[in-house]
XYZ file of C-alpha atoms in Angstrom:
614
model
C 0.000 0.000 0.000
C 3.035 2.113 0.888
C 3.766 2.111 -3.299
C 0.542 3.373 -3.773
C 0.748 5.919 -1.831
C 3.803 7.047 -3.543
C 2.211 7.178 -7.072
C -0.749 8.890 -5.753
C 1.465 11.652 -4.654
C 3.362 11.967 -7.466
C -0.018 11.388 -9.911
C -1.447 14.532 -8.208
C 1.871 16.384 -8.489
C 2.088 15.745 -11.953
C -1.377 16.652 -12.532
C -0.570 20.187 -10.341
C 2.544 21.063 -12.142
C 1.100 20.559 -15.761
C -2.092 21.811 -15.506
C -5.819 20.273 -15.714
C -6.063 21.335 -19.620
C -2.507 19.906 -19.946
C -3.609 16.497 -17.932
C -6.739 16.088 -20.086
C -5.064 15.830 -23.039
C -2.119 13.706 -22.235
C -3.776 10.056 -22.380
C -0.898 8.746 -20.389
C -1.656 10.025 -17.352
C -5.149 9.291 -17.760
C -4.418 5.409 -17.985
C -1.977 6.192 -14.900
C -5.186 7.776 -12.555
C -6.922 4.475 -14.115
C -4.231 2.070 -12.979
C -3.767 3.175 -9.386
C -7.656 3.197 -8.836
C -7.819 -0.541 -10.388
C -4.952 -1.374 -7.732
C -6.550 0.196 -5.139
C -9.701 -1.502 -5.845
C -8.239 -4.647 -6.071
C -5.963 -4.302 -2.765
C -8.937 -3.880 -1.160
C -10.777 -6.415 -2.142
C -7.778 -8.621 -1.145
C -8.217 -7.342 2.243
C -11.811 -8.400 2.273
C -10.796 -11.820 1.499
C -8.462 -11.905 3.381
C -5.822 -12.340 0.697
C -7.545 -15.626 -0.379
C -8.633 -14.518 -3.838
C -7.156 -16.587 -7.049
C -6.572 -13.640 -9.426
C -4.932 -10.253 -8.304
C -5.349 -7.834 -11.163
C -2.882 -5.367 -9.790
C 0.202 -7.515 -10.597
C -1.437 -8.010 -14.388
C -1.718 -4.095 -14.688
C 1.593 -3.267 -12.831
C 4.024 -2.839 -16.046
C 2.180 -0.091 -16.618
C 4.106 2.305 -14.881
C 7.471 0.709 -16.312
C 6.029 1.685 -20.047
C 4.469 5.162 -18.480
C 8.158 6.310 -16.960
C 9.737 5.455 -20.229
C 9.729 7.901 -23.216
C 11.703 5.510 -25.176
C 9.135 2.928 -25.081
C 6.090 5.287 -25.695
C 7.660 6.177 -28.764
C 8.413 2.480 -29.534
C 4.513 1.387 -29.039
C 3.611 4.529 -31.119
C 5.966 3.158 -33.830
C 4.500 -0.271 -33.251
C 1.023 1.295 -33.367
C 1.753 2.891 -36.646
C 3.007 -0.439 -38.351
C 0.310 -2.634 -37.067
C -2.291 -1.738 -40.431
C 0.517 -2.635 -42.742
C 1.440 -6.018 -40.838
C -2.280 -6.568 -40.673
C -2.724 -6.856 -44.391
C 0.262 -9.104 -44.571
C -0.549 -10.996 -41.864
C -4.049 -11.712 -43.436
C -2.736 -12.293 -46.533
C -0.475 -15.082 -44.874
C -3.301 -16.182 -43.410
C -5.400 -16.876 -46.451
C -2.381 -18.369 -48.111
C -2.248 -20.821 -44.772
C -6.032 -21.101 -44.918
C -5.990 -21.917 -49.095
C -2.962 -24.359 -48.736
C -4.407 -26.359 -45.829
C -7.495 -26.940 -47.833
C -5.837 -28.562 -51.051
C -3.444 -30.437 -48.266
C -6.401 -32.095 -46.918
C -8.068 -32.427 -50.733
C -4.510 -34.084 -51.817
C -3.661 -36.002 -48.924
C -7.308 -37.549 -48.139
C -8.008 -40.717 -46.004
C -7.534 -43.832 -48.628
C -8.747 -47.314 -48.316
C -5.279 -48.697 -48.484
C -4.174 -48.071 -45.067
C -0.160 -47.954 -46.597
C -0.896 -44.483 -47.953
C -2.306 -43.217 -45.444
C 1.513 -42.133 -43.211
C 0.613 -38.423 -44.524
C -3.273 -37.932 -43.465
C -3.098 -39.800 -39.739
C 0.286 -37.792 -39.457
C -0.487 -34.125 -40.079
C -3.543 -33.718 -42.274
C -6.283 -35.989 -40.057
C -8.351 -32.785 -39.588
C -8.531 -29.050 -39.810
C -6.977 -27.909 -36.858
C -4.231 -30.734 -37.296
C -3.205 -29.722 -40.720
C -3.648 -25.632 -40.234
C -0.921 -26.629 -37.099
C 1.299 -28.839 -39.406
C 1.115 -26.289 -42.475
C 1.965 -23.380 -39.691
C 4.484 -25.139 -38.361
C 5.987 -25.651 -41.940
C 5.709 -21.650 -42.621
C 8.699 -21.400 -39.645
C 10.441 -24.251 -41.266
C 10.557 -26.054 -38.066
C 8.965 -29.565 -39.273
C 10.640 -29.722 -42.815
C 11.153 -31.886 -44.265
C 9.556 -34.230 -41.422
C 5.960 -32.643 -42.518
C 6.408 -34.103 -46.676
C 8.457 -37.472 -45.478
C 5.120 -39.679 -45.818
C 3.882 -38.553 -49.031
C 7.393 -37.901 -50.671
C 8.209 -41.423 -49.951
C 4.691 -42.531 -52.311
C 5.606 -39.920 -55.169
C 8.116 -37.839 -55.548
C 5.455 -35.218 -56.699
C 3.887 -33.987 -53.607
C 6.835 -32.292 -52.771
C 5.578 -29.730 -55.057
C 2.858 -28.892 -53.011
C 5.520 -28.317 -49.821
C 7.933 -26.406 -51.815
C 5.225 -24.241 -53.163
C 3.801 -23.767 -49.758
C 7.371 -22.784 -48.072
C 8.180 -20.468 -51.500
C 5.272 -18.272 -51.176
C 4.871 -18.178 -47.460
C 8.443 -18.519 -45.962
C 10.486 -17.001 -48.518
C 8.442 -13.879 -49.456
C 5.559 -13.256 -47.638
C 7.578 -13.278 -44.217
C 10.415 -11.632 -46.245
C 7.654 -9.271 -47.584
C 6.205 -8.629 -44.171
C 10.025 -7.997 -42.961
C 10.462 -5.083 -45.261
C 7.597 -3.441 -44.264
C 8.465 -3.173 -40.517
C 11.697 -2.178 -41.329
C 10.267 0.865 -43.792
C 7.490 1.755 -40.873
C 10.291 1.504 -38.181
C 12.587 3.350 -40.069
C 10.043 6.145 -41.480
C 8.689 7.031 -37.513
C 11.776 6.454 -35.954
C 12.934 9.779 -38.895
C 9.913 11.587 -37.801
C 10.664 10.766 -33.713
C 14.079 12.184 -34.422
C 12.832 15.247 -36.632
C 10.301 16.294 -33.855
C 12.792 16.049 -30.870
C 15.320 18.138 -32.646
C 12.161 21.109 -33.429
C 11.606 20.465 -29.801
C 15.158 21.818 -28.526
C 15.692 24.317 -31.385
C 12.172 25.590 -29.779
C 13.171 25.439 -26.203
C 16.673 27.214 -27.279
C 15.082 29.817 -28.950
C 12.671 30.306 -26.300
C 15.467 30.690 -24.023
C 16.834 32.942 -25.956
C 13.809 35.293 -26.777
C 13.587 35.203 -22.564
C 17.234 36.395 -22.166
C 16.258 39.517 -24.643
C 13.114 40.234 -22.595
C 13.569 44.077 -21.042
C 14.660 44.504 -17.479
C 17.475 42.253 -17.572
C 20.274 44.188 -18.138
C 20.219 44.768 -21.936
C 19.625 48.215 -23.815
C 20.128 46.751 -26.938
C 17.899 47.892 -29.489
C 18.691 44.281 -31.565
C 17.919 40.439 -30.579
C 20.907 39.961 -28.430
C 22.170 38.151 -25.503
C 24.956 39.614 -23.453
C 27.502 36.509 -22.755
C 28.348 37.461 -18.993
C 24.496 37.662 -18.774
C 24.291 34.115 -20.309
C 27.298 32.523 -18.844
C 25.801 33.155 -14.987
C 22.277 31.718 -16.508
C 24.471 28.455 -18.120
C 26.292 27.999 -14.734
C 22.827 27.079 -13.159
C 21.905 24.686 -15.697
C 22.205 21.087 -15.568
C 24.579 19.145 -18.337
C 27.767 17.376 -18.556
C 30.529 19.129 -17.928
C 31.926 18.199 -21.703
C 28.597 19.700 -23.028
C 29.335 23.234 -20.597
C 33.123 23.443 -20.929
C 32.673 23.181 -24.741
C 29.521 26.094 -24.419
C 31.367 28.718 -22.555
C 34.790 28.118 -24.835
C 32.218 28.991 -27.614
C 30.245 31.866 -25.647
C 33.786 33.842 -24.924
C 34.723 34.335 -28.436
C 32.061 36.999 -29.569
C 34.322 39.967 -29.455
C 31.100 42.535 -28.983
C 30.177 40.403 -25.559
C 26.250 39.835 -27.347
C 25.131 36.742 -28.808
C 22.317 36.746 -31.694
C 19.746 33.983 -31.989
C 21.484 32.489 -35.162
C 24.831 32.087 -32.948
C 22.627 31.416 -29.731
C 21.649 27.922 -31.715
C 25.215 27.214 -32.856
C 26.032 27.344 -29.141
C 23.909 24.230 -28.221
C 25.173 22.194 -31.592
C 27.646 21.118 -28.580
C 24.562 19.209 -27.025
C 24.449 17.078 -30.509
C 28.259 16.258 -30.647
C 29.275 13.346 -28.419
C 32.128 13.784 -26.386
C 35.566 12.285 -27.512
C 38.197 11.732 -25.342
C 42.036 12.406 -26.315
C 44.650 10.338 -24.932
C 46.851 11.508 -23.017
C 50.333 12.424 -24.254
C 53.133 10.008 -23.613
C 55.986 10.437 -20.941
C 59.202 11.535 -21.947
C 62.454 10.157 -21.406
C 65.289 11.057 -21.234
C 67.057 7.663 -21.988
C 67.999 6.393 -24.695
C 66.578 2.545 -23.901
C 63.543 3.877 -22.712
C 62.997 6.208 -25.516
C 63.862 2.706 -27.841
C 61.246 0.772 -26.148
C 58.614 3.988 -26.137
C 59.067 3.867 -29.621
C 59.275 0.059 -30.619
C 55.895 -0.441 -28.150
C 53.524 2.425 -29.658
C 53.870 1.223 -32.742
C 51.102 -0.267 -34.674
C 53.214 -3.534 -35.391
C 53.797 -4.551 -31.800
C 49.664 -4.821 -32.225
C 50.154 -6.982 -34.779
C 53.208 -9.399 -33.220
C 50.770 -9.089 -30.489
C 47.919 -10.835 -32.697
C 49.829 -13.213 -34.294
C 51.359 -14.631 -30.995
C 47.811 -14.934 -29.662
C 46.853 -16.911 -32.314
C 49.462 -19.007 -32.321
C 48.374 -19.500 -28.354
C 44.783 -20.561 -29.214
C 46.145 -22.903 -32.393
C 47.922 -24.848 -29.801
C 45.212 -24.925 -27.870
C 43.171 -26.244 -30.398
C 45.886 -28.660 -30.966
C 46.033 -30.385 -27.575
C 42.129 -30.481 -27.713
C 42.227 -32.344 -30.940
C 44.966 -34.878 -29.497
C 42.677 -35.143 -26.277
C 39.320 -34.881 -27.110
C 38.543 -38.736 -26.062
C 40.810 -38.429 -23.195
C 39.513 -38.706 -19.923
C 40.652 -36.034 -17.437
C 43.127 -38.622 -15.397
C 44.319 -40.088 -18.504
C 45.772 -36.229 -19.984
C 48.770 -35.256 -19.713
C 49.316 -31.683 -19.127
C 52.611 -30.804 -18.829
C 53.524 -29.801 -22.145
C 50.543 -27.664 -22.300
C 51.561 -26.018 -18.833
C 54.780 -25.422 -20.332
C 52.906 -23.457 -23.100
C 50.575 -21.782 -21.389
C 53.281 -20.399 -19.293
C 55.646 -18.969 -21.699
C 52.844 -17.041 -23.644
C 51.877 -15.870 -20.298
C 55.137 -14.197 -20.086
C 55.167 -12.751 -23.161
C 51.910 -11.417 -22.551
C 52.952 -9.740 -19.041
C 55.923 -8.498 -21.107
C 53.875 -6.872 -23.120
C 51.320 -4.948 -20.656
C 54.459 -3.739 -18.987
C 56.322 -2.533 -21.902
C 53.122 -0.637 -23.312
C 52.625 1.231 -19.610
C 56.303 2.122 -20.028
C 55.827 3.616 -23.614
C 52.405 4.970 -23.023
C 52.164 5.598 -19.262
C 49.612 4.384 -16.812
C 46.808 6.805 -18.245
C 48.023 6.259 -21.115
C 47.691 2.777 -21.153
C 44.799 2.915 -19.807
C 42.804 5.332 -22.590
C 42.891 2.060 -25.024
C 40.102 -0.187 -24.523
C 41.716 -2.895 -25.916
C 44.872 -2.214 -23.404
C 42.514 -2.264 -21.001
C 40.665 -6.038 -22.098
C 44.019 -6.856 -22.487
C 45.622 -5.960 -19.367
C 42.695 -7.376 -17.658
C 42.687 -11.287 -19.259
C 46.835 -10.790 -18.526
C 46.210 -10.217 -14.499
C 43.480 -12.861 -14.246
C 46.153 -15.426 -15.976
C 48.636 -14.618 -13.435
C 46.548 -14.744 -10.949
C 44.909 -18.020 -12.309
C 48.645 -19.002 -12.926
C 50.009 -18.648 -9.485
C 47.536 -20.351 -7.588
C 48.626 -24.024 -6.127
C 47.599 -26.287 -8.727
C 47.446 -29.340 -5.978
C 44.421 -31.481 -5.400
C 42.306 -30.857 -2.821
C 43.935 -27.530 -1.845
C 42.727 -25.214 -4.269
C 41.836 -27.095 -8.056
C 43.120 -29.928 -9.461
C 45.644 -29.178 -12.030
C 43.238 -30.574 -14.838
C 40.664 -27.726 -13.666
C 43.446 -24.939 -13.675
C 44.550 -25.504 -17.347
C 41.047 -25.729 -18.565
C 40.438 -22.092 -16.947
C 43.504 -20.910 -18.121
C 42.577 -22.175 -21.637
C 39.139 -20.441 -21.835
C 40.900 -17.195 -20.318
C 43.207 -17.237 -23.147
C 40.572 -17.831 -26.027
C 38.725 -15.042 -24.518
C 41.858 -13.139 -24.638
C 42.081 -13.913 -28.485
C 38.915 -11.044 -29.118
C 41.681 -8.926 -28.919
C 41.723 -9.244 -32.680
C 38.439 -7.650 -33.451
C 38.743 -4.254 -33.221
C 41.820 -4.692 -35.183
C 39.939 -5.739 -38.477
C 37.812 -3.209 -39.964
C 34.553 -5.337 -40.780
C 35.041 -7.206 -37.346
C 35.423 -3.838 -35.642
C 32.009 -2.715 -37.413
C 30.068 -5.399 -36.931
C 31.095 -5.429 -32.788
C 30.293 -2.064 -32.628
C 26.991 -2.317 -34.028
C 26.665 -5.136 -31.427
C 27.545 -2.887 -28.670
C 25.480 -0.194 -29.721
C 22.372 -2.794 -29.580
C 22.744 -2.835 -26.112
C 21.774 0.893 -26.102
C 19.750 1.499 -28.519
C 17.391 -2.061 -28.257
C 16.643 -1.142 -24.500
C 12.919 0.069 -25.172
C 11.954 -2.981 -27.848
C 13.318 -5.288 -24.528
C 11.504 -3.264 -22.452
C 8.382 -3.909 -23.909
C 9.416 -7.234 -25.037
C 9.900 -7.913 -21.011
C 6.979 -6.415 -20.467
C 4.597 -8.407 -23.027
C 6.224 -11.873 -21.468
C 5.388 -10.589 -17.464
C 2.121 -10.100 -18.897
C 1.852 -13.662 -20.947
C 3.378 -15.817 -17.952
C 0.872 -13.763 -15.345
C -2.233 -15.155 -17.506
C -1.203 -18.728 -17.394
C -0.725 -18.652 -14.010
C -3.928 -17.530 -13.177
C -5.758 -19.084 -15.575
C -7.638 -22.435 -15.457
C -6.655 -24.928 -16.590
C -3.151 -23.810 -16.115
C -0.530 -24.791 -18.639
C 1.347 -27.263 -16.455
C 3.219 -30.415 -17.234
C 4.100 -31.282 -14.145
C 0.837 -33.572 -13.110
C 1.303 -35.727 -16.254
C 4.919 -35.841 -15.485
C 4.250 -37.272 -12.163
C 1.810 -39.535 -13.510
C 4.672 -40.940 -16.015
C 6.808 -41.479 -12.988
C 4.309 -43.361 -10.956
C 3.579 -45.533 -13.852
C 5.811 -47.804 -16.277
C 6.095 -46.800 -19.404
C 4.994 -49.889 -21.067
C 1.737 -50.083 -19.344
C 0.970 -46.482 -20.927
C -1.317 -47.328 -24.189
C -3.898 -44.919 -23.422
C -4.110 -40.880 -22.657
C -2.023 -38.125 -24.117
C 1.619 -39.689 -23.207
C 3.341 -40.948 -26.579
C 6.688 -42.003 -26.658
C 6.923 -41.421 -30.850
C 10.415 -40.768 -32.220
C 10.626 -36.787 -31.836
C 7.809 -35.979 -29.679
C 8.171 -34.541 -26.090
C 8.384 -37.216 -23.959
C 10.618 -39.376 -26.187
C 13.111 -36.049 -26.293
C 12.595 -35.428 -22.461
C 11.838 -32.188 -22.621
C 10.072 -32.259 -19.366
C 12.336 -29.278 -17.789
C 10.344 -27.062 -20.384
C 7.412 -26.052 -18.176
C 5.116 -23.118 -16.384
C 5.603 -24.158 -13.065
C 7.961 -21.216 -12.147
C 8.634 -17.692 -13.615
C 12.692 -18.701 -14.806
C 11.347 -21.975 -16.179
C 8.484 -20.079 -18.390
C 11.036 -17.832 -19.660
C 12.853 -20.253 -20.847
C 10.279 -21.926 -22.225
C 8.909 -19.222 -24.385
C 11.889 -18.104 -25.677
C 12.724 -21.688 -26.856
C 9.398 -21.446 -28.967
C 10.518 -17.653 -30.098
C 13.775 -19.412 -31.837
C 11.392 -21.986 -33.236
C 13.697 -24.659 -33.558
C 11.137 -27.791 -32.750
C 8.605 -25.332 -31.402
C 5.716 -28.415 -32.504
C 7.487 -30.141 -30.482
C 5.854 -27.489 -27.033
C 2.700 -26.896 -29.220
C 1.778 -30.987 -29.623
C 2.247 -31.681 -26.150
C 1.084 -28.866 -24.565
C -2.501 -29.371 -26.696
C -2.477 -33.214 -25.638
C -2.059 -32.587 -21.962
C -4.240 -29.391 -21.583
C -6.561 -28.029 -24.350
C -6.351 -27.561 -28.447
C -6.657 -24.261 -27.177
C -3.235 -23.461 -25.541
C -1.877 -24.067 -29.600
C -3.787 -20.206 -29.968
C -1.436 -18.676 -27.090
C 2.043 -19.975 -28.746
C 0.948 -19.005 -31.624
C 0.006 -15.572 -30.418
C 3.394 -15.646 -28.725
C 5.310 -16.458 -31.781
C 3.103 -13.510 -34.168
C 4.398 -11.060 -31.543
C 7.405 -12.158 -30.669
C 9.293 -13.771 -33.503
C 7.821 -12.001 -36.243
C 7.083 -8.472 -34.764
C 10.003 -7.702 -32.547
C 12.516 -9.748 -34.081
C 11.818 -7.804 -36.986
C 12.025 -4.525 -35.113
C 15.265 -5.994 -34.240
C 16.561 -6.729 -37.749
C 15.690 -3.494 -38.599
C 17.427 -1.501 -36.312
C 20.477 -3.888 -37.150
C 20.377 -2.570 -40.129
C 19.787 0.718 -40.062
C 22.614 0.825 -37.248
C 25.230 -1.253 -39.332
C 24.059 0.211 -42.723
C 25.234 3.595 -41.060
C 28.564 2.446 -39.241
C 29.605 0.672 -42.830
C 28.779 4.069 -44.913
C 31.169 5.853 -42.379
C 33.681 3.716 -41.684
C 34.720 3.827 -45.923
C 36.245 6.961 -45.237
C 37.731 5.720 -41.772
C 40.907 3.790 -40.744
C 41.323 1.332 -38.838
C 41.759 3.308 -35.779
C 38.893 5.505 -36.343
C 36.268 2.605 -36.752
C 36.646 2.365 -32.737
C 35.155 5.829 -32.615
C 32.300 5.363 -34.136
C 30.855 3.382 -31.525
C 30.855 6.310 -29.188
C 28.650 8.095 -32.056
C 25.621 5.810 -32.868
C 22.501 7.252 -30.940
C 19.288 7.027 -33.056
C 19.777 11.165 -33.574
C 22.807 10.404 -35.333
C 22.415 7.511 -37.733
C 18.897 10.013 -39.138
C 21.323 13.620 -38.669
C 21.986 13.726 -42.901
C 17.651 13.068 -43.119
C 16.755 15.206 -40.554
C 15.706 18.975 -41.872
C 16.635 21.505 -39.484
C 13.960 24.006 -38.464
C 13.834 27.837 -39.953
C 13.610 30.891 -37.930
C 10.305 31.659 -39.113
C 8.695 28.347 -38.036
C 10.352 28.555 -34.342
C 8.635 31.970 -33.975
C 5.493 31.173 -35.002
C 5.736 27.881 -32.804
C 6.582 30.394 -29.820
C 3.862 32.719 -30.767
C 1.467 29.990 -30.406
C 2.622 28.487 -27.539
C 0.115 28.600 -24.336
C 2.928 28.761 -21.684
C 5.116 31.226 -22.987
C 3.677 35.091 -23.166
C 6.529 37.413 -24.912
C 6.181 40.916 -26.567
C 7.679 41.280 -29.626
C-alpha cells in the first residue's frame, strides 16, 4: 500500500505542475489515474478476502508504470502502433495463403482405403486444426522436411505442393512482411528524431527570446544576448561538464560580448556532438633505452606481433584439444601444455608492462583494448600462481582448462583490429543501447503472458502428467495423451520445459521464439491441456518472432548500414570511434531537416505557456 501511496502523490503532483487542460489531453496520465484506482480496488478487495482470492489484477496491470516512466518505449509502441495496419494486411494475406494451402493439403492427402498411404493424413492432415498446425508449423520451417516425409516417400510429386507452400509463405511473404516493418520503423523512428530536434531548437530559442526580454540588463535595441548575462544563466543549468566546458569556450569568443539567436543555436550544436576523449600524451624520457622501447611499443606492429602470438596461443590450444578430445581427465597429460601456457603468459605480461612504459599508466589505460588486455593478462597470473594441488585449491586438470578459456577469450583482442570485425562489434555494442525500449516492452509483453497462465484455469502445467509418467511404467501407458513417438516430447525429455515457475516459463517461451522444434511445445502442450493453448504460442510467436525480431533486424540494419557508410572513409583506428557516435539522432542527422527561424517563432507565438512581446 506504501507504493501506492507514492504514485498517488506523485499522480497529483504531476497533474498540479502541468495543468488540468494539460492532464486532459495527455492520455498517459489518464491510464496512470486508471491504474492506481484498479490497484486500489483490487488491494482492497484482497483485504476483504483476506488475501484468499485466485486472481490479483494489480500484478497483471503493474508494467504499466514501467512503459508510463519510459519515453523511449512510448515512442516504440507509437511506432509499433503505426506499423500494425501494414502487418495486418500481410498478416491476413499469410493467413489466407495458410487457410488456401491447408485446404488442397487435406483435398490431396485424403483418407484412402489402403491403409499404406495413409503415413501423410493420420500424421499431419487428419483434420482441420491438425493440418492448419502442421502447415503453420511448416511456414517457420521447423517440421521440414519431417511434414512431406510420408507422401514424398509414395511420389516424388507432392513435394511440389511443400515447396510451393514454403516459397510463397516462408520465402516472401515473411520476407515481404520484414520489409515493411523495417520501412514503418525506419520512417517514424525519422519523424521521432525530426520532432525532438524542433523540440530543442524551440526550447533554445525560447530561451533565448527570454534572455532579450527588457529589465534584464540589456539596452540593446537588436535580438541579443549579453555573454556574462548568459554565462551566470548556463552555470545554473544542468549538463555534462563536456557539453558546458565546450559552451562557454564557444560563448567567450564573440568579441562585442552579445550573442544573436542564429549564434545562440550554434552554441547548443555542442549538445548534438558526443564527447571524444584524447589520450593523453606520452611520458618523456630522457634515456635512450627507454625512448627505444617507447618507440618500438607504440607502434602499430607490436599490435600486430601481439595478434599473431595470440593466435598461435589458441592454435595450440586447439591442438592439444584435438589430441585429447577422447581423453579422460586422469588419462591427460598436461605438462607440455603447462609449459605453453606459461611462456605465452610471459610474453603477454611483457607486453602490458612494456606498453605502460611507452604509453604511461593513463596512457595505457585510454585504449580499450589495453585495457581487455591488461585485464585477461592479471586474471592469468593470478589463475597461474595459484597451487595447482588437489584438494587444496583445483586440481591441475581444472586450472589448465580455466587458463585455456581465459586465453581464447583473450584472443577477441583481434576484433577491433579488423575493420569489418570492428564494425560489426560495434553495431553489437550499440544494440545494447539502442534495443533497451523494444526489450523493455518485449519484457513487459512476457510478465504479462506468464501472469495469464498462471492464473488461468486450466493452467498450462506439465508437471501432473509428469508425475503420472513417474508413478507408472512406461509400457503399461497405451492410453491418454503420453506418446513415446520418435521426436515428440516425452521421447526427447523435454520435461524441464514447463510453467511451473517464472525462470522456467522464460525459458520456455523463448525456446518457442527461436522456433527450432517449437511443434514439439505446441503438440504436447494441446495433448495434456486443451487444443486451445496451440492459440497462445501461436500468439506468442506472431508477436514475438515475427514483430520484434523484426524490429530488431531493422534496427540492425539501419545501425550497421550507417557504421559501414562511415567507416569507408575511416581507418582502422577511427572505426573504434564510431561506436561512441551511434545514438538514433545520429544515424537520421543527414535526413533530418533543421527548423527555420520563421517556423520557431510562429511555434513560440502559439505556444500557451510562454507570453513574450515582440
Amino acid at each position: 500500500m506504501s507504493k501506492l501511496n507514492i504514485l498517488d502523490i506523485l499522480f497529483v503532483l504531476q497533474s498540479y505542475l502541468i495543468g488540468w487542460e494539460e492532464f486532459r489531453m495527455n492520455k498517459w496520465l489518464i491510464g496512470y489515474i486508471v491504474v492506481i484506482a484498479a490497484s486500489v480496488i483490487d488491494w482492497m478487495l484482497s483485504v476483504s478476502m483476506v488475501c484468499n482470492e485466485n486472481l490479483r489484477v494489480r500484478r497483471l496491470i503493474r508494467p504499466f508504470f514501467l512503459l508510463q516512466n519510459s519515453s523511449l518505449m512510448k515512442k516504440t509502441l507509437k511506432c509499433i502502433k503505426r506499423t500494425l495496419p501494414e502487418i495486418a494486411s500481410v498478416i491476413l494475406l499469410l493467413a489466407l495463403h495458410l487457410c488456401l494451402f491447408t485446404m488442397i493439403g487435406m483435398l490431396i492427402f485424403s483418407k484412402s482405403d489402403d491403409p499404406k498411404k495413409n503415413g501423410e493424413w493420420e500424421t499431419y492432415f487428419k483434420n482441420l486444426p491438425k493440418s492448419l498446425s502442421s502447415l503453420l508449423v511448416l511456414l517457420t520451417t521447423a517440421n521440414n522436411p519431417d511434414v512431406m516425409i510420408p507422401a514424398y516417400s509414395l511420389n516424388r510429386g507432392y513435394s511440389i505442393f511443400f515447396i510451393l507452400f514454403s516459397v510463397f509463405g516462408t520465402y516472401l511473404l515473411m520476407n515481404l512482411m520484414t520489409a515493411i516493418i523495417y520501412n514503418q520503423f525506419r520512417g517514424y523512428l525519422l519523424m521521432s528524431v525530426q520532432t525532438s530536434i524542433i523540440r530543442r531548437r524551440l526550447g533554445i530559442r525560447a530561451a533565448f527570446e527570454v534572455l532579450c526580454c527588457p529589465g534584464r540588463g540589456h539596452t540593446s535595441t537588436q535580438s541579443e544576448v549579453a555573454v556574462n548575462m548568459f554565462l551566470q544563466v548556463l552555470g545554473r543549468v544542468h549538463m555534462k561538464s563536456h557539453c558546458r566546458q565546450a559552451i562557454i569556450k564557444a560563448a567567450q569568443q564573440f568579441p562585442d560580448g552579445f550573442i544573436n539567436g542564429e549564434a545562440f543555436q550554434r552554441l547548443f550544436i555542442e549538445l548534438d556532438k558526443d564527447f571524444m576523449k584524447e589520450h593523453p600524451l606520452k611520458p618523456e624520457y630522457s634515456s635512450p633505452v627507454l625512448q627505444h622501447i617507447q618507440y618500438m611499443y607504440s607502434h602499430f606492429y607490436i599490435v600486430v606481433l601481439g595478434n599473431v602470438v595470440a593466435l598461435a596461443n589458441v592454435i595450440c590450444i586447439c591442438t592439444v584439444l584435438v589430441l585429447n578430445s577422447e581423453k579422460s581427465a586422469s588419462e591427460k597429460n598436461n605438462f607440455y601444455m603447462e609449459i605453453l601456457n606459461c611462456i605465452f603468459i610471459l610474453y603477454y605480461l611483457i607486453e602490458m608492462l612494456l606498453k605502460i612504459v611507452a604509453f604511461g599508466w593513463r596512457g595505457y589505460l585510454s585504449y580499450r583494448n589495453n585495457i581487455f588486455d591488461g585485464f585477461f593478462t592479471v586474471l592469468l597470473l593470478v589463475t597461474f600462481a595459484r597451487d595447482p594441488v588437489p584438494g587444496r585449491v583445483m586440481p591441475l586438470w581444472e586450472m589448465v582448462r580455466l587458463v585455456n578459456m581465459l586465453i581464447v577469450f583473450r584472443f577477441l583482442r583481434i576484433i577491433p583490429e579488423i575493420k569489418l570485425m570492428a564494425v560489426v562489434a560495434s553495431t553489437l555494442v550499440d544494440l545494447v543501447k539502442n534495443l533497451r525500449a523494444f526489450a523493455g516492452i518485449l519484457l513487459v509483453k512476457t510478465f504479462l503472458i506468464i501472469f495469464i497462465l498462471f492464473t488461468s484455469e486450466p493452467r498450462l502445467s506439465l508437471c501432473s502428467p509428469f508425475s503420472l509418467i513417474s508413478n507408472s511404467s512406461i509400457e503399461n501407458k497405451t492410453d491418454g495423451p503420453f506418446s513415446m513417438d520418435c521426436g515428440t516430447f516425452e521421447q526427447l525429455e523435454y520435461w524441464p520445459n514447463n510453467f511451473d515457475d517464472f525462470a522456467s516459463s522464460l525459458v520456455l517461451l523463448y525456446n518457442i521464439m527461436v522456433v527450432n522444434n517449437w511443434h514439439v511445445f505446441t503438440d504436447a502442450y494441446t495433448r495434456y491441456t486443451t487444443e486451445w493453448s496451440l492459440v497462445y504460442f501461436v500468439a506468442w510467436w506472431l508477436t514475438s518472432s515475427v514483430m520484434w525480431v523484426n524490429l530488431f533486424v531493422a534496427l540492425i540494419l539501419e545501425n550497421f548500414t550507417y557504421k559501414w557508410d562511415r567507416s569507408n572513409a575511416l581507418s582502422v583506428e577511427d572505426v573504434e570511434r564510431i561506436a561512441y557516435q551511434s545514438t538514433v539522432q545520429l544515424i537520421f542527422r543527414e535526413h533530418i531537416q533543421e527548423p527555420t527561424e520563421e517556423e520557431l517563432l510562429a511555434q513560440l507565438q502559439q505556444h500557451p505557456h510562454l507570453h513574450l512581446s515582440w
